[in-house]
mmCIF file of C-alpha atoms in Angstrom:
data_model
loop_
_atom_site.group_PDB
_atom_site.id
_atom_site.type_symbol
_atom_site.label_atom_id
_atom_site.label_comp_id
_atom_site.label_asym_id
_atom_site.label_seq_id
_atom_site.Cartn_x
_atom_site.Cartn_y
_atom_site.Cartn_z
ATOM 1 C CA UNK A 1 3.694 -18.042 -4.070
ATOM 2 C CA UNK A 2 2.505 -14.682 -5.261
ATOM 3 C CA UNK A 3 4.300 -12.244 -6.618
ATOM 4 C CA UNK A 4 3.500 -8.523 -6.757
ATOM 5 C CA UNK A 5 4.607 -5.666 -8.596
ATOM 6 C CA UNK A 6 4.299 -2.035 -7.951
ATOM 7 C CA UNK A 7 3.532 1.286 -10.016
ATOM 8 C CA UNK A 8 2.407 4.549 -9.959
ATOM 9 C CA UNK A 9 4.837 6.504 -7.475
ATOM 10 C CA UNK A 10 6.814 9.563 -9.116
ATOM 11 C CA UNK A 11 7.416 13.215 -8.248
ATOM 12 C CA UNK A 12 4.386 15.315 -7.030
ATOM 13 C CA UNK A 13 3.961 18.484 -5.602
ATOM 14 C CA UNK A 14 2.673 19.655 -1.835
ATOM 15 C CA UNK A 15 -0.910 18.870 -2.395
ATOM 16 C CA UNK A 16 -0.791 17.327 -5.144
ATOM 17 C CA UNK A 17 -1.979 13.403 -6.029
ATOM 18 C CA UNK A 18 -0.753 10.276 -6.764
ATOM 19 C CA UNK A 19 -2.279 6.816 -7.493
ATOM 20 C CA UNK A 20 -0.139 3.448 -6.546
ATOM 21 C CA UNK A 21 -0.989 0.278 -7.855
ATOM 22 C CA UNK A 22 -0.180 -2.889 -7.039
ATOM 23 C CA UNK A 23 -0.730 -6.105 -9.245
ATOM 24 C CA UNK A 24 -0.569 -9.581 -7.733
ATOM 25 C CA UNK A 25 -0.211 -13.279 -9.489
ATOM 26 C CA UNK A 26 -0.010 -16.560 -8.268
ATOM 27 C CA UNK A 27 -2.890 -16.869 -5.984
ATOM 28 C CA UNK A 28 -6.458 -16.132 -6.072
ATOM 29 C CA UNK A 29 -6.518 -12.149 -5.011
ATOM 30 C CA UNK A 30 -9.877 -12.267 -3.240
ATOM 31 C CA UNK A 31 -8.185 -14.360 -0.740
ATOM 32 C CA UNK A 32 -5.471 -12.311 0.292
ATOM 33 C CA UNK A 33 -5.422 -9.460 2.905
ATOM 34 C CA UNK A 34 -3.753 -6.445 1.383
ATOM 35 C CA UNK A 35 -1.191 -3.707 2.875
ATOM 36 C CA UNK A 36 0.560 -0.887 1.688
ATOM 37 C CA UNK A 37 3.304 -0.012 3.372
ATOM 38 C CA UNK A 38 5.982 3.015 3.202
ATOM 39 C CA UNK A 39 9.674 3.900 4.598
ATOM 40 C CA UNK A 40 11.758 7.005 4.631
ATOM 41 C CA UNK A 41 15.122 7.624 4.372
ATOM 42 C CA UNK A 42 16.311 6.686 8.560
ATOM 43 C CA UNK A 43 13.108 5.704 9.447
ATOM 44 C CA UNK A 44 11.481 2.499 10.079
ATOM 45 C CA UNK A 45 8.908 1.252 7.742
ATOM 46 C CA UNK A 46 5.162 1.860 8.431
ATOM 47 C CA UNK A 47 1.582 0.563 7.743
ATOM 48 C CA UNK A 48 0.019 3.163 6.243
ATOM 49 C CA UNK A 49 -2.970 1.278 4.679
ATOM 50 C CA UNK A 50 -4.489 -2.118 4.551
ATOM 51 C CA UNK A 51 -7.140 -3.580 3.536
ATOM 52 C CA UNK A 52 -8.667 -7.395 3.976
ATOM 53 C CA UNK A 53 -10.547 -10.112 1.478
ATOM 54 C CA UNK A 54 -13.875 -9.305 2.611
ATOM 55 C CA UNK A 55 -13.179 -5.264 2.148
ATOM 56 C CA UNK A 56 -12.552 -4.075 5.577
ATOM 57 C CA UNK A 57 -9.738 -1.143 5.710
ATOM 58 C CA UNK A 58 -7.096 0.362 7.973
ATOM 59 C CA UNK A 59 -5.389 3.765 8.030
ATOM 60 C CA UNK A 60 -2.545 5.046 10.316
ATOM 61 C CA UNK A 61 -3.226 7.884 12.019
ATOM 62 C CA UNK A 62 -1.395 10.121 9.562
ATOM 63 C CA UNK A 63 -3.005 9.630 6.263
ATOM 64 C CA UNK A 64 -6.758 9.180 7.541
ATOM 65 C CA UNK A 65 -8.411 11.638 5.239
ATOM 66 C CA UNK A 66 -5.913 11.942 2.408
ATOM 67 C CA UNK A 67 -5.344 8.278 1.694
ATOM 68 C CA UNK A 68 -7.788 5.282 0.235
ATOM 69 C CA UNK A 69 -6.937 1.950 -0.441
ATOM 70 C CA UNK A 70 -9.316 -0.465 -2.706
ATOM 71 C CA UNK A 71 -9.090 -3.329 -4.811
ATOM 72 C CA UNK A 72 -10.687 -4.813 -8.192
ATOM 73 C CA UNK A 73 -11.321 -8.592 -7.968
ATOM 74 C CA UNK A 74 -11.337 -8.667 -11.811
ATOM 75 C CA UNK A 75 -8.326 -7.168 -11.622
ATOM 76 C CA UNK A 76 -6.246 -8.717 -9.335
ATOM 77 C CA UNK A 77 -5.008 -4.943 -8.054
ATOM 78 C CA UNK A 78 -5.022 -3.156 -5.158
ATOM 79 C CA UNK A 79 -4.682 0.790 -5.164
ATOM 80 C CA UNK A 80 -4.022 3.546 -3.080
ATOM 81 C CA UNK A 81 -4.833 6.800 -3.620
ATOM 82 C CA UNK A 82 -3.052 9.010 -2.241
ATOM 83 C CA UNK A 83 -4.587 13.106 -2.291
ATOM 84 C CA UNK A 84 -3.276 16.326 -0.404
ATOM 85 C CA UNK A 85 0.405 14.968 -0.678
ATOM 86 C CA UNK A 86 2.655 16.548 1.976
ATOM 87 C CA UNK A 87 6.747 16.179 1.990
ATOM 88 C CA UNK A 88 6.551 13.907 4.870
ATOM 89 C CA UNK A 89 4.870 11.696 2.691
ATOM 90 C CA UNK A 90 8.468 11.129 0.664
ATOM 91 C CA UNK A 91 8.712 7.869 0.819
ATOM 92 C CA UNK A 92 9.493 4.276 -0.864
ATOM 93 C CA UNK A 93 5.860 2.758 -1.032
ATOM 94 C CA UNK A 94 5.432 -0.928 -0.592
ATOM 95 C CA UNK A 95 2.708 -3.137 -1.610
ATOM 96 C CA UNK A 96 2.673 -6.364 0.721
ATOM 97 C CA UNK A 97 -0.020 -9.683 0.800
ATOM 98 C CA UNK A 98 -0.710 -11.733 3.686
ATOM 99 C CA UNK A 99 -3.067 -15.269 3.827
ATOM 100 C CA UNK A 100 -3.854 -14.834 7.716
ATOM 101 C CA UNK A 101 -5.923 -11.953 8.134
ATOM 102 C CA UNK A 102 -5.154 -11.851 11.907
ATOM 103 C CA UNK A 103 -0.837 -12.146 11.719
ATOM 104 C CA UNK A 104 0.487 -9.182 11.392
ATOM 105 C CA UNK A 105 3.331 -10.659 9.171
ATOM 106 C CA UNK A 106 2.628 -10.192 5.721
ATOM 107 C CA UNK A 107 4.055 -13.587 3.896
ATOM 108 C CA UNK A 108 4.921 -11.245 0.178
ATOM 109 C CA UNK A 109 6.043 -8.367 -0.575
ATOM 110 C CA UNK A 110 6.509 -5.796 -4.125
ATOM 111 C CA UNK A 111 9.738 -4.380 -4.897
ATOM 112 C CA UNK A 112 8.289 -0.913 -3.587
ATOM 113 C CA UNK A 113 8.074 2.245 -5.525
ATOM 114 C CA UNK A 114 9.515 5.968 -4.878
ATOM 115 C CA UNK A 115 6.993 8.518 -4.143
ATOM 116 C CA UNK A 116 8.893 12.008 -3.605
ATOM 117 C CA UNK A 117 6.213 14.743 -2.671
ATOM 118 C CA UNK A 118 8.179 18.462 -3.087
ATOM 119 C CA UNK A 119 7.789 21.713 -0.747
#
């Protein structure tokens, strides 16, 4: 079981920066293939970011450029930093953990936190 907990989100301006974090327990963290997730108001939820064990990463389309997502071993945390904040980024944020890099089901999931980016 792991369980993982989310901070960082809050109320930002347009351009403006934000850093999430996400810390997991309950299994080793270097073996698990991390995701960040996010989902607007009517909207379904999206991958915005991942990132697996060994340290390869993923970005959609729409934050390539604006977004990074890394992790600290020692810390058992995975972060994503998010830079150049538009409103269409207003979003619940979602940290999620998978053991089989090649599902695309991820097995755990955070209790998400509110990023709100204003115009």
């Amino acid at each position: 079981q792991v369980q993982l907990v989310e901070s960082g989100g809050g109320l930002v301006q347009t351009g403006g920066s934000l850093r999430l974090s996400c810390a997991a327990s309950g299994r080793i963290f270097r073996t698990l293939h991390m995701g960040w997730f996010r989902q607007a108001p009517g909207k379904e939820r999206e991958l915005v970011a991942a990132i697996s064990s060994g340290g390869s990463t993923y970005y959609a389309d729409s934050v390539k450029g604006r977004f990074t997502i890394s992790g600290d071993n020692a810390k058992n945390t995975v972060y994503l930093q998010a830079n150049s904040l538009k409103p269409e980024d207003t979003a619940v944020y979602y940290c999620a953990a998978k053991t089989n890099l090649y599902s695309k089901k991820y097995d755990y999931w955070g209790q998400g936190t509110q990023v709100t980016v204003s115009s």
